[in-house]
mmCIF file of C-alpha atoms in Angstrom:
data_model
loop_
_atom_site.group_PDB
_atom_site.id
_atom_site.type_symbol
_atom_site.label_atom_id
_atom_site.label_comp_id
_atom_site.label_asym_id
_atom_site.label_seq_id
_atom_site.Cartn_x
_atom_site.Cartn_y
_atom_site.Cartn_z
ATOM 1 C CA MET A 144 133.092 113.184 41.787
ATOM 2 C CA ASN A 145 136.775 113.451 42.109
ATOM 3 C CA GLN A 146 139.348 112.355 44.938
ATOM 4 C CA LYS A 147 139.435 115.208 46.461
ATOM 5 C CA THR A 148 135.853 115.515 47.104
ATOM 6 C CA LEU A 149 135.856 111.963 48.398
ATOM 7 C CA ILE A 150 138.367 112.756 50.648
ATOM 8 C CA GLY A 151 136.895 115.959 51.629
ATOM 9 C CA LEU A 152 133.397 114.043 52.167
ATOM 10 C CA ALA A 153 135.171 111.347 54.473
ATOM 11 C CA VAL A 154 137.177 113.811 56.411
ATOM 12 C CA ALA A 155 133.646 115.580 57.457
ATOM 13 C CA ALA A 156 131.984 112.226 58.339
ATOM 14 C CA VAL A 157 134.607 111.254 60.407
ATOM 15 C CA ALA A 158 134.590 114.758 62.202
ATOM 16 C CA ALA A 159 130.743 114.344 62.611
ATOM 17 C CA ILE A 160 131.238 110.798 64.618
ATOM 18 C CA LEU A 161 134.129 112.087 66.440
ATOM 19 C CA ILE A 162 131.501 115.085 67.459
ATOM 20 C CA ALA A 163 128.333 112.752 68.410
ATOM 21 C CA VAL A 164 130.662 110.481 70.244
ATOM 22 C CA VAL A 165 131.944 113.653 72.952
ATOM 23 C CA LEU A 166 128.765 114.836 72.847
ATOM 24 C CA ASN A 167 127.290 111.543 74.013
ATOM 25 C CA HIS A 168 130.338 111.093 76.596
ATOM 26 C CA SER A 169 129.852 114.918 77.775
ATOM 27 C CA ASN A 170 125.967 113.676 78.514
ATOM 28 C CA GLN A 171 126.930 110.601 81.074
ATOM 29 C CA PRO A 172 126.240 111.153 84.649
ATOM 30 C CA ARG A 173 129.124 113.193 86.356
ATOM 31 C CA SER A 174 130.505 114.110 89.570
ATOM 32 C CA GLU A 175 131.986 117.829 90.372
ATOM 33 C CA SER A 176 135.399 115.712 89.952
ATOM 34 C CA GLY A 177 134.501 114.688 86.617
ATOM 35 C CA GLY A 178 133.769 110.762 87.698
ATOM 36 C CA GLU A 179 130.984 108.920 86.256
ATOM 37 C CA ALA A 180 128.020 108.082 88.106
ATOM 38 C CA PRO A 181 126.806 104.891 88.687
ATOM 39 C CA ALA A 182 123.509 104.105 86.622
ATOM 40 C CA ALA A 183 121.649 103.346 90.101
ATOM 41 C CA TYR A 184 118.262 103.936 91.481
ATOM 42 C CA LEU A 185 117.594 106.488 93.465
ATOM 43 C CA VAL A 186 115.927 104.123 96.404
ATOM 44 C CA PRO A 187 117.314 100.790 95.615
ATOM 45 C CA GLU A 188 115.156 99.759 99.130
ATOM 46 C CA LEU A 189 112.264 100.617 97.250
ATOM 47 C CA LYS A 190 112.614 98.221 94.129
ATOM 48 C CA ASP A 191 110.212 95.156 94.457
ATOM 49 C CA HIS A 192 109.312 96.310 97.871
ATOM 50 C CA VAL A 193 106.571 99.178 97.059
ATOM 51 C CA ASN A 194 103.996 97.260 98.712
ATOM 52 C CA ASP A 195 106.065 97.590 102.094
ATOM 53 C CA VAL A 196 105.681 100.900 102.806
ATOM 54 C CA ASP A 197 103.185 101.608 105.424
ATOM 55 C CA LYS A 198 104.092 105.234 106.211
ATOM 56 C CA VAL A 199 105.119 108.403 104.259
ATOM 57 C CA VAL A 200 105.622 111.902 105.704
ATOM 58 C CA ILE A 201 105.799 114.879 103.694
ATOM 59 C CA THR A 202 107.213 118.110 105.239
ATOM 60 C CA GLY A 203 107.653 121.620 103.766
ATOM 61 C CA ALA A 204 109.561 124.561 104.675
ATOM 62 C CA GLU A 205 109.963 125.390 108.329
ATOM 63 C CA SER A 206 109.906 121.215 109.170
ATOM 64 C CA LYS A 207 105.902 121.819 109.093
ATOM 65 C CA PRO A 208 104.239 118.456 107.871
ATOM 66 C CA VAL A 209 102.312 118.817 104.905
ATOM 67 C CA ALA A 210 101.043 115.431 104.942
ATOM 68 C CA THR A 211 101.246 112.301 107.300
ATOM 69 C CA LEU A 212 100.152 109.482 105.335
ATOM 70 C CA THR A 213 99.916 105.702 107.269
ATOM 71 C CA ARG A 214 98.067 102.486 106.343
ATOM 72 C CA GLY A 215 95.899 101.042 109.164
ATOM 73 C CA ALA A 216 93.455 98.211 109.355
ATOM 74 C CA ASN A 217 91.393 100.464 107.526
ATOM 75 C CA GLY A 218 93.596 101.381 104.558
ATOM 76 C CA TRP A 219 95.284 104.699 104.127
ATOM 77 C CA SER A 220 94.320 108.054 106.149
ATOM 78 C CA ILE A 221 95.809 111.477 106.966
ATOM 79 C CA ALA A 222 96.777 112.166 110.453
ATOM 80 C CA GLU A 223 96.386 115.956 109.585
ATOM 81 C CA LYS A 224 93.089 115.469 108.769
ATOM 82 C CA ASN A 225 91.940 113.707 111.935
ATOM 83 C CA GLY A 226 92.166 110.601 110.230
ATOM 84 C CA PHE A 227 90.331 111.146 107.015
ATOM 85 C CA ALA A 228 90.563 108.045 104.173
ATOM 86 C CA ALA A 229 93.663 109.219 101.988
ATOM 87 C CA ASP A 230 93.742 109.022 97.954
ATOM 88 C CA THR A 231 95.582 105.631 97.892
ATOM 89 C CA GLY A 232 95.527 106.037 93.859
ATOM 90 C CA LYS A 233 97.657 109.121 94.230
ATOM 91 C CA LEU A 234 99.781 107.557 96.486
ATOM 92 C CA ARG A 235 100.689 104.616 95.110
ATOM 93 C CA GLU A 236 101.691 106.734 91.968
ATOM 94 C CA PHE A 237 103.764 108.938 93.790
ATOM 95 C CA ILE A 238 105.667 105.922 95.440
ATOM 96 C CA LEU A 239 105.970 103.951 91.974
ATOM 97 C CA LYS A 240 107.737 106.977 90.443
ATOM 98 C CA LEU A 241 110.005 107.182 93.556
ATOM 99 C CA ALA A 242 110.339 103.497 92.945
ATOM 100 C CA ASP A 243 111.694 103.967 89.148
ATOM 101 C CA ALA A 244 113.461 106.928 89.376
ATOM 102 C CA LYS A 245 117.224 106.939 89.003
ATOM 103 C CA LEU A 246 119.920 108.636 89.196
ATOM 104 C CA LEU A 247 120.893 110.653 85.878
ATOM 105 C CA GLU A 248 123.960 113.224 87.204
ATOM 106 C CA GLN A 249 125.694 114.008 90.374
ATOM 107 C CA LYS A 250 125.455 117.813 91.230
ATOM 108 C CA THR A 251 126.910 119.603 93.851
ATOM 109 C CA SER A 252 127.790 118.602 97.514
ATOM 110 C CA SER A 253 128.111 122.445 98.623
ATOM 111 C CA LYS A 254 125.651 123.378 101.163
ATOM 112 C CA ASP A 255 126.035 126.896 99.390
ATOM 113 C CA LYS A 256 124.436 125.863 96.118
ATOM 114 C CA TYR A 257 121.768 123.639 97.861
ATOM 115 C CA ALA A 258 119.235 126.510 96.942
ATOM 116 C CA MET A 259 120.002 126.511 93.570
ATOM 117 C CA LEU A 260 118.912 123.344 93.208
ATOM 118 C CA GLY A 261 115.986 123.470 95.572
ATOM 119 C CA VAL A 262 117.629 120.923 97.922
ATOM 120 C CA GLU A 263 118.428 122.685 101.074
ATOM 121 C CA ASP A 264 116.942 121.571 104.474
ATOM 122 C CA VAL A 265 113.656 121.842 105.145
ATOM 123 C CA SER A 266 114.285 123.400 108.465
ATOM 124 C CA GLY A 267 114.793 126.710 106.676
ATOM 125 C CA LYS A 268 111.610 129.677 106.647
ATOM 126 C CA ASP A 269 112.219 130.196 102.868
ATOM 127 C CA ALA A 270 113.232 126.647 101.816
ATOM 128 C CA LYS A 271 111.735 125.622 98.457
ATOM 129 C CA SER A 272 112.296 122.114 99.274
ATOM 130 C CA VAL A 273 110.303 119.120 100.199
ATOM 131 C CA GLU A 274 111.530 116.028 102.427
ATOM 132 C CA VAL A 275 110.110 112.665 102.111
ATOM 133 C CA GLU A 276 110.204 109.793 104.485
ATOM 134 C CA LEU A 277 108.940 106.550 103.859
ATOM 135 C CA GLY A 278 108.340 103.668 106.302
ATOM 136 C CA GLY A 279 108.076 100.045 106.538
ATOM 137 C CA LEU A 280 111.172 99.093 104.134
ATOM 138 C CA ALA A 281 114.647 97.307 105.383
ATOM 139 C CA LYS A 282 115.940 100.654 106.205
ATOM 140 C CA PRO A 283 114.352 104.248 106.900
ATOM 141 C CA VAL A 284 114.316 106.457 103.527
ATOM 142 C CA LYS A 285 114.569 110.096 103.581
ATOM 143 C CA LEU A 286 114.860 112.312 100.551
ATOM 144 C CA VAL A 287 114.963 116.004 99.963
ATOM 145 C CA ILE A 288 113.287 116.626 96.666
ATOM 146 C CA GLY A 289 114.188 119.639 95.127
ATOM 147 C CA ASN A 290 113.398 121.682 91.735
ATOM 148 C CA SER A 291 111.734 120.277 88.540
ATOM 149 C CA ASN A 292 114.805 120.640 85.743
ATOM 150 C CA GLN A 293 113.562 122.064 82.742
ATOM 151 C CA HIS A 294 115.248 119.607 80.530
ATOM 152 C CA GLY A 295 113.463 116.922 82.054
ATOM 153 C CA GLY A 296 113.993 114.976 85.589
ATOM 154 C CA THR A 297 114.130 116.453 89.448
ATOM 155 C CA PHE A 298 116.673 117.813 91.559
ATOM 156 C CA VAL A 299 117.083 115.300 94.807
ATOM 157 C CA ARG A 300 118.894 114.563 97.569
ATOM 158 C CA ARG A 301 119.129 111.902 99.685
ATOM 159 C CA ALA A 302 118.883 113.672 103.705
ATOM 160 C CA GLY A 303 122.002 113.024 105.519
ATOM 161 C CA GLU A 304 124.174 112.886 102.374
ATOM 162 C CA ALA A 305 125.928 115.695 100.693
ATOM 163 C CA GLU A 306 126.030 114.838 97.265
ATOM 164 C CA SER A 307 123.008 116.298 95.275
ATOM 165 C CA TRP A 308 121.279 114.537 92.025
ATOM 166 C CA LEU A 309 119.562 115.011 88.938
ATOM 167 C CA ALA A 310 116.856 112.143 88.814
ATOM 168 C CA SER A 311 114.542 110.958 86.373
ATOM 169 C CA GLY A 312 110.999 111.456 86.629
ATOM 170 C CA SER A 313 108.945 114.356 88.203
ATOM 171 C CA LEU A 314 109.340 113.238 91.638
ATOM 172 C CA ALA A 315 107.948 116.614 93.475
ATOM 173 C CA PRO A 316 104.655 115.654 95.979
ATOM 174 C CA ASP A 317 101.661 117.647 96.319
ATOM 175 C CA ARG A 318 102.306 120.578 98.749
ATOM 176 C CA LYS A 319 98.757 120.627 100.011
ATOM 177 C CA THR A 320 97.313 118.685 102.643
ATOM 178 C CA GLU A 321 93.499 118.807 101.590
ATOM 179 C CA ASN A 322 94.854 117.342 97.975
ATOM 180 C CA TRP A 323 96.031 114.104 99.592
ATOM 181 C CA LEU A 324 92.498 113.107 100.874
ATOM 182 C CA ARG A 325 89.870 110.567 99.150
ATOM 183 C CA LYS A 326 87.898 113.050 97.818
ATOM 184 C CA ASP A 327 85.277 111.332 95.934
ATOM 185 C CA LEU A 328 81.820 111.569 98.304
ATOM 186 C CA ALA A 329 78.798 110.187 96.208
ATOM 187 C CA ASP A 330 78.167 109.081 93.011
ATOM 188 C CA ILE A 331 74.185 109.034 92.109
ATOM 189 C CA ALA A 332 72.757 109.639 88.598
ATOM 190 C CA ALA A 333 70.240 112.091 88.167
ATOM 191 C CA THR A 334 67.866 109.174 86.060
ATOM 192 C CA ARG A 335 67.732 107.367 89.640
ATOM 193 C CA VAL A 336 66.626 110.183 91.510
ATOM 194 C CA SER A 337 62.445 110.428 92.253
ATOM 195 C CA SER A 338 62.642 113.699 93.767
ATOM 196 C CA VAL A 339 64.260 116.661 95.317
ATOM 197 C CA GLU A 340 63.251 118.942 98.268
ATOM 198 C CA ILE A 341 64.676 122.320 98.928
ATOM 199 C CA THR A 342 64.388 124.361 102.215
ATOM 200 C CA ARG A 343 65.914 127.553 102.079
ATOM 201 C CA PRO A 344 66.920 129.139 105.547
ATOM 202 C CA ASP A 345 63.936 131.591 105.144
ATOM 203 C CA GLY A 346 61.619 128.588 105.006
ATOM 204 C CA LYS A 347 60.769 128.600 101.201
ATOM 205 C CA ALA A 348 60.361 125.109 99.715
ATOM 206 C CA VAL A 349 60.784 123.668 96.287
ATOM 207 C CA HIS A 350 59.703 120.562 95.492
ATOM 208 C CA LEU A 351 60.367 118.678 92.181
ATOM 209 C CA ALA A 352 59.271 114.959 91.456
ATOM 210 C CA LYS A 353 59.162 112.697 88.303
ATOM 211 C CA ALA A 354 56.022 110.519 88.170
ATOM 212 C CA ALA A 355 57.634 107.510 86.920
ATOM 213 C CA GLU A 356 61.321 106.311 86.646
ATOM 214 C CA GLY A 357 61.171 106.542 82.660
ATOM 215 C CA ASP A 358 60.199 109.829 82.642
ATOM 216 C CA ALA A 359 62.869 112.234 80.957
ATOM 217 C CA ASN A 360 62.189 115.466 82.871
ATOM 218 C CA PHE A 361 60.858 116.452 86.316
ATOM 219 C CA LYS A 362 58.232 118.414 87.129
ATOM 220 C CA LEU A 363 57.763 121.587 89.538
ATOM 221 C CA ALA A 364 54.809 121.144 92.149
ATOM 222 C CA ASP A 365 52.721 124.160 93.533
ATOM 223 C CA VAL A 366 53.164 126.434 90.704
ATOM 224 C CA PRO A 367 51.709 129.687 91.822
ATOM 225 C CA LYS A 368 48.733 131.225 90.101
ATOM 226 C CA GLY A 369 49.524 133.422 87.070
ATOM 227 C CA ARG A 370 53.069 131.790 87.073
ATOM 228 C CA GLU A 371 54.658 129.304 84.569
ATOM 229 C CA ALA A 372 57.160 126.475 85.757
ATOM 230 C CA GLY A 373 60.713 127.417 83.886
ATOM 231 C CA SER A 374 62.472 125.509 81.190
ATOM 232 C CA ASP A 375 63.097 121.836 81.292
ATOM 233 C CA TYR A 376 66.603 122.279 81.794
ATOM 234 C CA THR A 377 66.278 124.630 85.205
ATOM 235 C CA ILE A 378 63.715 122.185 86.685
ATOM 236 C CA ASN A 379 66.172 119.171 85.936
ATOM 237 C CA GLY A 380 69.427 120.524 87.253
ATOM 238 C CA PRO A 381 69.071 120.000 91.347
ATOM 239 C CA ALA A 382 68.820 116.065 90.650
ATOM 240 C CA SER A 383 72.469 115.958 89.364
ATOM 241 C CA ALA A 384 73.968 117.103 92.450
ATOM 242 C CA LEU A 385 74.530 114.308 93.551
ATOM 243 C CA ALA A 386 76.227 112.776 90.633
ATOM 244 C CA GLY A 387 79.927 112.913 90.651
ATOM 245 C CA LEU A 388 80.149 114.489 94.304
ATOM 246 C CA LYS A 389 83.401 115.197 95.308
ATOM 247 C CA PHE A 390 84.691 117.544 98.116
ATOM 248 C CA GLU A 391 87.524 120.293 98.390
ATOM 249 C CA ASP A 392 88.405 119.633 101.619
ATOM 250 C CA ALA A 393 87.114 118.221 105.029
ATOM 251 C CA VAL A 394 86.925 119.040 108.500
ATOM 252 C CA PRO A 395 85.679 117.569 111.843
ATOM 253 C CA ALA A 396 82.059 118.523 112.299
ATOM 254 C CA LYS A 397 81.922 119.442 115.409
ATOM 255 C CA ASP A 398 84.757 122.112 114.115
ATOM 256 C CA ALA A 399 82.590 123.295 111.774
ATOM 257 C CA PRO A 400 78.867 123.093 112.712
ATOM 258 C CA PRO A 401 76.245 124.501 110.475
ATOM 259 C CA ALA A 402 74.491 128.050 110.499
ATOM 260 C CA GLU A 403 71.622 128.676 112.560
ATOM 261 C CA LYS A 404 69.433 128.577 109.668
ATOM 262 C CA PRO A 405 71.008 126.374 106.933
ATOM 263 C CA LEU A 406 69.986 125.656 102.876
ATOM 264 C CA LYS A 407 68.345 122.106 102.856
ATOM 265 C CA ALA A 408 67.921 119.082 100.592
ATOM 266 C CA ARG A 409 66.513 115.909 100.312
ATOM 267 C CA PHE A 410 67.243 113.764 97.581
ATOM 268 C CA ALA A 411 65.070 110.429 97.163
ATOM 269 C CA THR A 412 65.365 107.704 94.753
ATOM 270 C CA PHE A 413 63.166 105.179 92.853
ATOM 271 C CA ASP A 414 64.474 102.399 94.978
ATOM 272 C CA GLY A 415 64.319 103.672 98.237
ATOM 273 C CA LEU A 416 67.775 105.553 99.121
ATOM 274 C CA VAL A 417 67.713 109.119 100.727
ATOM 275 C CA VAL A 418 70.323 111.524 101.363
ATOM 276 C CA GLU A 419 69.780 114.765 102.876
ATOM 277 C CA VAL A 420 72.049 117.420 102.612
ATOM 278 C CA THR A 421 72.579 120.507 105.260
ATOM 279 C CA ALA A 422 74.571 123.476 103.310
ATOM 280 C CA TRP A 423 75.836 127.016 104.094
ATOM 281 C CA ASP A 424 78.086 129.450 103.034
ATOM 282 C CA LYS A 425 80.746 131.178 105.160
ATOM 283 C CA ASP A 426 83.517 133.012 104.645
ATOM 284 C CA GLY A 427 83.634 132.350 100.863
ATOM 285 C CA LYS A 428 83.395 128.854 101.112
ATOM 286 C CA ASP A 429 80.524 126.671 100.769
ATOM 287 C CA TYR A 430 80.180 123.345 103.464
ATOM 288 C CA ALA A 431 77.908 120.821 104.061
ATOM 289 C CA GLN A 432 77.015 117.792 105.852
ATOM 290 C CA LEU A 433 75.289 114.913 104.513
ATOM 291 C CA SER A 434 73.240 111.622 105.931
ATOM 292 C CA ALA A 435 71.932 108.749 104.107
ATOM 293 C CA SER A 436 69.316 106.700 104.869
ATOM 294 C CA GLU A 437 66.527 103.696 103.705
ATOM 295 C CA ASP A 438 63.166 104.584 102.979
ATOM 296 C CA GLU A 439 62.130 101.284 103.464
ATOM 297 C CA LYS A 440 58.632 101.354 101.958
ATOM 298 C CA THR A 441 59.996 102.846 98.709
ATOM 299 C CA ALA A 442 62.797 99.861 98.623
ATOM 300 C CA THR A 443 60.067 97.239 98.876
ATOM 301 C CA ALA A 444 57.950 98.564 96.528
ATOM 302 C CA TYR A 445 60.646 98.773 94.278
ATOM 303 C CA ALA A 446 61.694 95.630 94.743
ATOM 304 C CA ASP A 447 58.522 93.957 93.998
ATOM 305 C CA ALA A 448 57.823 96.002 90.746
ATOM 306 C CA GLU A 449 60.792 95.104 89.530
ATOM 307 C CA GLN A 450 60.359 91.601 90.372
ATOM 308 C CA ALA A 451 57.065 91.559 88.812
ATOM 309 C CA LYS A 452 59.162 93.387 85.342
ATOM 310 C CA ALA A 453 61.276 90.050 85.461
ATOM 311 C CA LYS A 454 58.667 87.693 86.212
ATOM 312 C CA GLU A 455 56.773 89.148 83.003
ATOM 313 C CA ALA A 456 60.257 89.387 80.696
ATOM 314 C CA ASP A 457 60.999 84.951 81.533
ATOM 315 C CA ALA A 458 56.987 84.395 80.943
ATOM 316 C CA ALA A 459 57.751 86.377 77.231
ATOM 317 C CA LYS A 460 60.922 84.573 76.796
ATOM 318 C CA ALA A 461 59.217 81.250 77.835
ATOM 319 C CA ALA A 462 56.178 81.524 75.478
ATOM 320 C CA ASP A 463 58.797 82.622 72.377
ATOM 321 C CA ALA A 464 61.693 79.684 73.252
ATOM 322 C CA LYS A 465 58.043 77.195 73.464
ATOM 323 C CA SER A 466 56.696 78.950 69.908
ATOM 324 C CA ALA A 467 60.058 78.550 68.261
ATOM 325 C CA ASP A 468 60.444 74.894 69.215
ATOM 326 C CA ALA A 469 57.016 74.221 68.090
ATOM 327 C CA LYS A 470 57.913 75.557 64.632
ATOM 328 C CA SER A 471 61.238 73.569 64.674
ATOM 329 C CA ALA A 472 59.330 70.012 65.625
ATOM 330 C CA ASP A 473 56.893 70.848 62.715
ATOM 331 C CA THR A 474 59.921 71.087 60.071
ATOM 332 C CA ASN A 475 62.591 68.748 61.901
ATOM 333 C CA PRO A 476 60.958 66.509 64.505
ATOM 334 C CA ALA A 477 64.401 65.169 65.294
ATOM 335 C CA ASP A 478 65.477 68.513 66.499
ATOM 336 C CA ALA A 479 62.208 68.685 68.932
ATOM 337 C CA LYS A 480 62.883 69.527 72.773
ATOM 338 C CA PRO A 481 61.037 67.115 75.563
ATOM 339 C CA ALA A 482 57.368 68.736 76.609
ATOM 340 C CA ASP A 483 58.393 68.609 80.002
ATOM 341 C CA ALA A 484 61.978 71.013 79.457
ATOM 342 C CA LYS A 485 61.694 74.154 81.585
ATOM 343 C CA THR A 486 63.082 77.702 81.714
ATOM 344 C CA GLU A 487 65.088 78.584 84.610
ATOM 345 C CA THR A 488 63.286 82.431 85.822
ATOM 346 C CA ALA A 489 65.209 85.129 86.768
ATOM 347 C CA ALA A 490 63.001 85.717 89.801
ATOM 348 C CA ALA A 491 62.481 81.579 90.772
ATOM 349 C CA ASP A 492 63.043 82.605 94.286
ATOM 350 C CA PRO A 493 60.992 86.147 94.916
ATOM 351 C CA ALA A 494 61.922 85.968 98.714
ATOM 352 C CA LYS A 495 65.670 85.588 97.875
ATOM 353 C CA ASP A 496 65.432 88.168 95.204
ATOM 354 C CA ARG A 497 63.821 90.561 96.783
ATOM 355 C CA ALA A 498 66.415 90.467 100.109
ATOM 356 C CA ALA A 499 69.134 90.792 97.990
ATOM 357 C CA LYS A 500 67.527 93.893 96.180
ATOM 358 C CA LEU A 501 67.306 95.368 100.071
ATOM 359 C CA ALA A 502 70.443 94.493 101.079
ATOM 360 C CA ALA A 503 72.092 96.625 98.351
ATOM 361 C CA VAL A 504 70.287 99.660 99.155
ATOM 362 C CA ARG A 505 70.743 99.227 102.891
ATOM 363 C CA LYS A 506 74.615 98.230 102.249
ATOM 364 C CA GLU A 507 75.167 101.668 99.864
ATOM 365 C CA VAL A 508 73.631 103.614 103.132
ATOM 366 C CA ASP A 509 76.217 102.026 104.940
ATOM 367 C CA ASP A 510 78.968 102.605 102.615
ATOM 368 C CA LEU A 511 78.012 106.412 102.425
ATOM 369 C CA ASN A 512 77.087 106.886 105.956
ATOM 370 C CA ALA A 513 80.608 105.806 106.854
ATOM 371 C CA ARG A 514 81.998 108.458 104.359
ATOM 372 C CA PHE A 515 79.348 111.285 105.743
ATOM 373 C CA LYS A 516 79.305 110.721 109.376
ATOM 374 C CA ASP A 517 81.362 113.279 111.487
ATOM 375 C CA TRP A 518 82.461 115.588 109.232
ATOM 376 C CA THR A 519 81.919 118.552 107.420
ATOM 377 C CA PHE A 520 82.953 119.339 103.850
ATOM 378 C CA VAL A 521 83.542 122.232 101.606
ATOM 379 C CA LEU A 522 81.842 121.634 98.518
ATOM 380 C CA ALA A 523 82.957 123.159 94.860
ATOM 381 C CA PRO A 524 80.929 126.506 94.426
ATOM 382 C CA TYR A 525 78.806 124.750 91.251
ATOM 383 C CA LYS A 526 77.992 121.503 92.998
ATOM 384 C CA TYR A 527 76.642 124.275 96.405
ATOM 385 C CA ALA A 528 74.837 126.375 93.427
ATOM 386 C CA ALA A 529 72.643 123.758 91.853
ATOM 387 C CA ILE A 530 70.567 122.950 95.677
ATOM 388 C CA ASN A 531 71.121 127.005 96.211
ATOM 389 C CA LYS A 532 67.702 127.658 94.818
ATOM 390 C CA SER A 533 64.977 129.816 95.321
ATOM 391 C CA PRO A 534 61.142 129.004 94.193
ATOM 392 C CA ASP A 535 61.562 131.770 91.690
ATOM 393 C CA ASP A 536 64.230 130.258 90.244
ATOM 394 C CA PHE A 537 61.891 127.721 88.679
ATOM 395 C CA LEU A 538 59.357 129.750 87.147
ATOM 396 C CA LYS A 539 59.383 131.622 84.089
ATOM 397 C CA PRO A 540 60.310 135.474 84.677
ATOM 398 C CA LEU A 541 57.211 137.816 84.954
ATOM 399 C CA GLU A 542 58.605 139.954 82.420
ATOM 400 C CA ASP A 543 59.021 137.590 79.759
ATOM 401 C CA LYS A 544 55.087 136.922 80.242
ATOM 402 C CA ASN A 545 54.302 140.185 80.522
ATOM 403 C CA ALA A 546 56.259 141.146 77.502
ATOM 404 C CA ALA A 547 54.337 137.991 75.577
ATOM 405 C CA LYS A 548 51.099 139.403 76.787
ATOM 406 C CA LYS A 549 51.934 142.998 75.016
ATOM 407 C CA GLY A 550 53.313 141.553 72.331
ATOM 408 C CA GLY A 551 50.080 139.943 71.435
ATOM 409 C CA ALA A 552 47.716 143.129 72.133
ATOM 410 C CA ASP A 553 49.901 145.242 70.023
ATOM 411 C CA ALA A 554 49.417 142.757 67.057
ATOM 412 C CA LYS A 555 45.800 142.806 67.923
ATOM 413 C CA LYS A 556 45.955 146.508 67.738
ATOM 414 C CA ALA A 557 47.867 146.703 64.370
ATOM 415 C CA PRO A 558 45.822 147.974 61.549
ATOM 416 C CA ALA A 559 46.114 145.592 58.705
ATOM 417 C CA LYS A 560 48.362 147.357 55.613
ATOM 418 C CA LYS A 561 46.533 147.900 52.313
ATOM 419 C CA ALA A 562 48.084 145.959 49.572
ATOM 420 C CA LYS A 563 49.390 148.928 46.921
ATOM 421 C CA SER A 564 47.899 148.678 43.192
ATOM 422 C CA SER A 565 50.366 148.524 40.635
#
């Protein structure tokens, strides 16, 4: 490599370094006047004080409230939903994003340009911005949150200030009130369910049940003469309706009463929990009211049965341990345990054990009713469909059975083919 080539490469390297420095400098936060913006937090009052926040108000166009979330003695609730519980996980995630957000680049201070970034005042009819107010901090915080930047970050403006900024993070809050609700309603596994009874508005009923807790499938009761029960998949379906049950929206029960002739479903578990559902559809939405109770007789019988199983298992363990000790004593006398050594059983105190099991069911009933009482819920269509079944839905179609008979009859009538001679 000659000297001329080396000089050329050195000049190119220096030029590349200079270009990189210029580009890096141009990407630093700048104001419209060309000065560098401070690397500061968007909400410095929030850093290390996330747990002090006791109120979050989200406001949309025309200054209409989206959600007023307040923290009280029973946790966070939403004023616009008559005090229904808020999704605290979602709310905390949003507050933490605000706490971590940093100012990346100063933007326009001109009101005429606010709309381009979505940081205009929310009082306007066509405002695309969202105002967020935080209470409980050393001083009130109010932000106008605008559009997301295609290269990352969110355009924001502190309410009352002219300057707008590009801040780090995805800061836009959810604009639907119902999406701030805590939507988990119940979670009762199908394996725990012993029976499901469905009564349709026309009075027709379906009864599905398991004979024992370990049974793999439910059985359809009262199969009509001349008909056959459908597939296990079909018959097992309704029992999963309460598993992972969430709602889409909640309305005070007084504002959304049941239809005159609603659909009803009763779910009973092996350990004595009963959940009753009253459901109906209206204006394209599926509504339901729920209530929980205890079947004391079933709960007691289940507790006694579980206790008996525990005693049997403990007795077997004790026998195994005694046998092992005897063998050990025969081979290694020094390792033998005292003859009066006792094994503590799982059901050493039957009364206490039974009381604990029954108390667990009663607590579950109370917890569920605390969620259910005085509310009507909008269910996801697939959850409503799981119980919106007629007796015929659980039977094999007649045409299939008739087709099978016809096929069998035709096979009998068909003459046997004679083998061709070669």
